Amino acid sequence: MLRLHRTALIVWGVFVAGCVGCLVWLTEVTAGSVRATLDACPRDGSMCGIGAWHSYSEAVSWVSTVMYYSYWAVAAWAGGALIGRELESGTARLAWSQSVSPARWLTAKLALPAGALVLGGAVFVPVYRWAWSAHRDLMGDDLLFNDVFAAHGPLAVSYGLCALTVGALTGLLLGRPLPALAISVAATTLLNRTLEQRRPDPLPPSDFWPAHLTETGVVLTITALATTAAFGLLHHRTA
């Protein structure tokens, strides 16, 4: 399993480290230079320094956006493409005919990517919360932004886990990697858009955590249902 996921794990680890490093650099280095630029501007209401302010705010926002949607792509690839590819090539049935049971095979397929997603989130989310709040006067976004809302807590990871299990289910249903990959990403996107429209607007900071944890619970419930369906389908086909 480590050999199978090695490339994905390396890419994921480098990606998370790059996002975290970028946030640290922006917060500790870039923000200081932006403030120096703003302090040097005349107090006449001119637009001096607006470019530096906008660049900093946009850079932090792009980190959260890229990280947020990368969870879906990485998880869907691990769940959909890898499982679909093994079914299509017959590698999975070869493993089942030897010492690996279908349930154990699927557990191993899901456990390693899930662990990588959770670990990546455990590193990224605290750093992002620190970077996002460190220089609020230089930021132009708020908690209503989709990626900002999710990246402030476990919701980002829950969407990744949901994409992983939905990808596994579609991979088992279709037995082909590319259709499973596409459908799992589309399903996760549809789920996100549906839940996003039901978030409270406006969202006072006293109301953030109830809304965030409620959506997290809904996504994890769907994740559990998709996992149960995947194991049930596999058992039915291999009984």
Coordinates of C-alpha atoms in Angstrom, one line a residue:
M1 CA 0.0 0.0 0.0
L2 CA 2.8 2.4 0.7
R3 CA 4.4 1.7 -2.6
L4 CA 1.0 2.2 -4.3
H5 CA 0.3 5.5 -2.7
R6 CA 4.0 6.6 -2.5
T7 CA 3.8 9.2 -5.2
A8 CA 0.5 10.7 -4.0
L9 CA 1.8 10.8 -0.4
I10 CA 5.0 12.6 -1.4
V11 CA 3.1 15.1 -3.6
W12 CA 0.5 15.7 -0.8
G13 CA 3.2 16.2 1.8
V14 CA 5.2 18.6 -0.3
F15 CA 2.0 20.5 -1.1
V16 CA 0.9 20.8 2.5
A17 CA 4.4 21.9 3.5
G18 CA 4.4 24.4 0.7
C19 CA 1.1 25.9 1.7
V20 CA 2.1 26.1 5.4
G21 CA 5.5 27.6 4.4
C22 CA 3.8 30.2 2.2
L23 CA 1.4 31.2 5.0
V24 CA 4.3 31.6 7.5
W25 CA 6.3 33.7 5.0
L26 CA 3.4 35.9 4.2
T27 CA 2.6 36.5 7.9
E28 CA 6.1 36.9 9.2
V29 CA 7.8 38.6 6.3
T30 CA 5.5 40.0 3.6
A31 CA 3.0 41.6 6.1
G32 CA 5.9 43.6 7.6
S33 CA 6.9 45.0 4.2
V34 CA 3.3 45.8 3.4
R35 CA 2.9 47.8 6.6
A36 CA 6.1 49.6 5.9
T37 CA 4.8 50.6 2.5
L38 CA 1.5 51.8 4.0
D39 CA 3.3 53.7 6.8
A40 CA 5.3 55.6 4.2
C41 CA 2.2 56.7 2.3
P42 CA 1.0 60.3 2.8
R43 CA -2.1 60.8 4.9
D44 CA -4.1 62.5 2.2
G45 CA -6.5 59.8 1.4
S46 CA -4.7 58.7 -1.8
M47 CA -4.5 55.2 -3.0
C48 CA -0.8 54.8 -2.2
G49 CA 0.0 51.3 -1.0
I50 CA -3.3 49.8 -2.2
G51 CA -1.4 47.5 -4.6
A52 CA 0.8 46.0 -1.7
W53 CA -2.3 45.6 0.5
H54 CA -4.3 43.8 -2.3
S55 CA -1.4 41.5 -3.1
Y56 CA -1.0 40.4 0.4
S57 CA -4.7 39.8 1.0
E58 CA -5.0 37.9 -2.4
A59 CA -2.0 35.7 -1.7
V60 CA -3.4 34.5 1.7
S61 CA -6.8 34.0 0.1
W62 CA -5.3 31.9 -2.7
V63 CA -3.5 29.6 -0.3
S64 CA -6.8 28.7 1.4
T65 CA -8.6 28.3 -1.9
V66 CA -6.0 26.0 -3.4
M67 CA -5.6 24.0 -0.2
Y68 CA -9.4 23.6 0.2
Y69 CA -10.1 22.4 -3.3
S70 CA -7.0 20.2 -3.4
Y71 CA -8.6 18.0 -0.7
W72 CA -11.3 17.1 -3.1
A73 CA -9.0 16.4 -6.0
V74 CA -6.5 14.3 -4.0
A75 CA -9.1 12.3 -2.2
A76 CA -11.2 11.7 -5.3
W77 CA -8.0 10.5 -7.1
A78 CA -7.1 8.2 -4.3
G79 CA -10.6 6.8 -3.9
G80 CA -11.9 6.8 -7.4
A81 CA -8.9 6.5 -9.7
L82 CA -6.8 4.0 -7.8
I83 CA -9.7 1.7 -6.9
G84 CA -11.2 2.0 -10.4
R85 CA -7.8 1.2 -11.9
E86 CA -7.3 -1.9 -9.8
L87 CA -10.7 -3.2 -10.7
E88 CA -10.3 -2.4 -14.4
S89 CA -6.8 -4.1 -14.5
G90 CA -7.9 -7.1 -12.4
T91 CA -5.3 -6.5 -9.7
A92 CA -7.9 -6.3 -7.1
R93 CA -9.4 -9.7 -7.9
L94 CA -5.9 -11.2 -7.9
A95 CA -5.3 -9.9 -4.4
W96 CA -8.7 -11.2 -3.2
S97 CA -7.9 -14.7 -4.6
Q98 CA -4.8 -14.8 -2.4
S99 CA -4.5 -13.9 1.3
V100 CA -6.2 -10.5 1.3
S101 CA -10.0 -10.4 1.9
P102 CA -12.0 -7.8 -0.1
A103 CA -13.0 -6.0 3.1
R104 CA -9.3 -5.8 4.3
W105 CA -8.3 -4.7 0.8
L106 CA -10.8 -1.8 0.8
T107 CA -9.9 -0.9 4.4
A108 CA -6.3 -0.5 3.5
K109 CA -7.2 1.5 0.4
L110 CA -9.2 4.0 2.5
A111 CA -7.1 4.1 5.7
L112 CA -3.8 5.4 4.3
P113 CA -5.3 8.3 2.2
A114 CA -7.7 9.1 5.1
G115 CA -4.8 9.3 7.5
A116 CA -2.8 11.5 5.1
L117 CA -5.8 13.9 4.7
V118 CA -6.4 14.1 8.5
L119 CA -2.7 14.7 9.2
G120 CA -2.5 17.4 6.5
G121 CA -5.5 19.1 7.9
A122 CA -4.1 18.9 11.5
V123 CA -1.1 20.8 10.3
F124 CA -2.7 23.3 7.9
V125 CA -5.8 24.4 9.8
P126 CA -4.1 25.8 12.9
V127 CA -1.4 27.6 10.8
Y128 CA -4.1 29.0 8.5
R129 CA -6.2 30.3 11.5
W130 CA -3.1 32.0 12.9
A131 CA -2.2 33.5 9.6
W132 CA -5.7 34.6 8.8
S133 CA -6.1 36.4 12.2
A134 CA -2.6 37.8 12.5
H135 CA -3.2 40.8 10.2
R136 CA -6.9 41.2 9.8
D137 CA -6.6 44.9 8.8
L138 CA -4.6 43.7 5.7
M139 CA -7.2 41.1 4.7
G140 CA -10.2 41.6 2.5
D141 CA -12.1 38.4 3.1
D142 CA -14.3 37.2 5.9
L143 CA -15.9 34.0 7.3
L144 CA -18.6 34.0 4.7
F145 CA -16.1 33.0 2.0
N146 CA -16.5 29.4 1.1
D147 CA -12.8 28.3 1.5
V148 CA -12.3 30.6 4.6
F149 CA -15.3 29.1 6.3
A150 CA -14.1 25.5 5.8
A151 CA -10.4 26.1 6.4
H152 CA -11.1 27.5 9.9
G153 CA -11.9 24.0 11.3
P154 CA -12.5 20.3 10.6
L155 CA -14.9 21.0 7.7
A156 CA -12.1 21.1 5.2
V157 CA -10.9 17.6 6.2
S158 CA -14.4 16.3 6.3
Y159 CA -15.0 17.3 2.7
G160 CA -11.7 15.5 1.8
L161 CA -12.9 12.3 3.6
C162 CA -16.3 12.6 1.9
A163 CA -14.6 12.8 -1.5
L164 CA -12.5 9.8 -0.7
T165 CA -15.4 7.6 0.3
V166 CA -17.6 8.8 -2.5
G167 CA -14.7 8.1 -4.9
A168 CA -14.3 4.6 -3.5
L169 CA -18.0 4.0 -4.0
T170 CA -18.1 5.2 -7.5
G171 CA -14.9 3.3 -8.3
L172 CA -16.5 0.1 -7.1
L173 CA -19.7 0.9 -9.0
L174 CA -18.1 1.7 -12.3
G175 CA -14.8 -0.2 -12.2
R176 CA -13.2 2.5 -14.3
P177 CA -10.9 5.2 -13.0
L178 CA -11.6 8.3 -15.0
P179 CA -15.5 8.2 -14.8
A180 CA -15.2 7.4 -11.1
L181 CA -12.8 10.3 -10.6
A182 CA -15.1 12.7 -12.5
I183 CA -18.3 11.6 -10.7
S184 CA -16.8 11.8 -7.3
V185 CA -15.5 15.3 -7.8
A186 CA -18.9 16.4 -9.3
A187 CA -20.8 14.8 -6.4
T188 CA -18.6 16.5 -3.8
T189 CA -18.9 19.8 -5.5
L190 CA -22.7 19.5 -5.7
L191 CA -22.8 18.7 -2.0
N192 CA -20.6 21.6 -1.1
R193 CA -22.7 24.1 -3.2
T194 CA -25.9 22.8 -1.6
L195 CA -24.6 23.1 1.9
E196 CA -23.0 26.5 1.2
Q197 CA -26.3 28.0 0.2
R198 CA -27.7 27.0 3.6
R199 CA -25.1 28.7 5.7
P200 CA -26.4 31.7 7.8
D201 CA -25.9 35.0 6.1
P202 CA -24.8 37.3 7.7
L203 CA -22.6 35.2 9.9
P204 CA -21.7 36.9 13.2
P205 CA -18.5 35.4 14.9
S206 CA -20.7 34.2 17.8
D207 CA -22.5 32.0 15.2
F208 CA -19.5 30.6 13.3
W209 CA -18.8 27.4 15.3
P210 CA -22.4 26.2 15.4
A211 CA -22.7 26.6 11.7
H212 CA -19.3 25.1 11.0
L213 CA -19.8 22.1 13.2
T214 CA -23.3 21.4 11.9
E215 CA -22.1 21.3 8.3
T216 CA -19.1 19.1 9.4
G217 CA -21.6 16.7 11.0
V218 CA -23.7 16.5 7.9
V219 CA -20.6 15.9 5.7
L220 CA -19.3 13.2 8.0
T221 CA -22.7 11.5 8.1
I222 CA -22.7 11.3 4.3
T223 CA -19.1 10.0 4.5
A224 CA -20.2 7.3 6.8
L225 CA -23.1 6.4 4.6
A226 CA -20.8 6.2 1.5
T227 CA -18.4 4.1 3.4
T228 CA -21.1 1.7 4.5
A229 CA -22.4 1.5 1.0
A230 CA -19.0 0.8 -0.5
F231 CA -18.3 -2.1 1.9
G232 CA -21.8 -3.4 1.3
L233 CA -21.4 -3.3 -2.4
L234 CA -18.1 -5.0 -2.2
H235 CA -19.4 -7.7 0.0
H236 CA -22.4 -8.3 -2.4
R237 CA -20.1 -8.6 -5.4
T238 CA -17.6 -10.9 -3.8
A239 CA -19.8 -13.1 -1.7

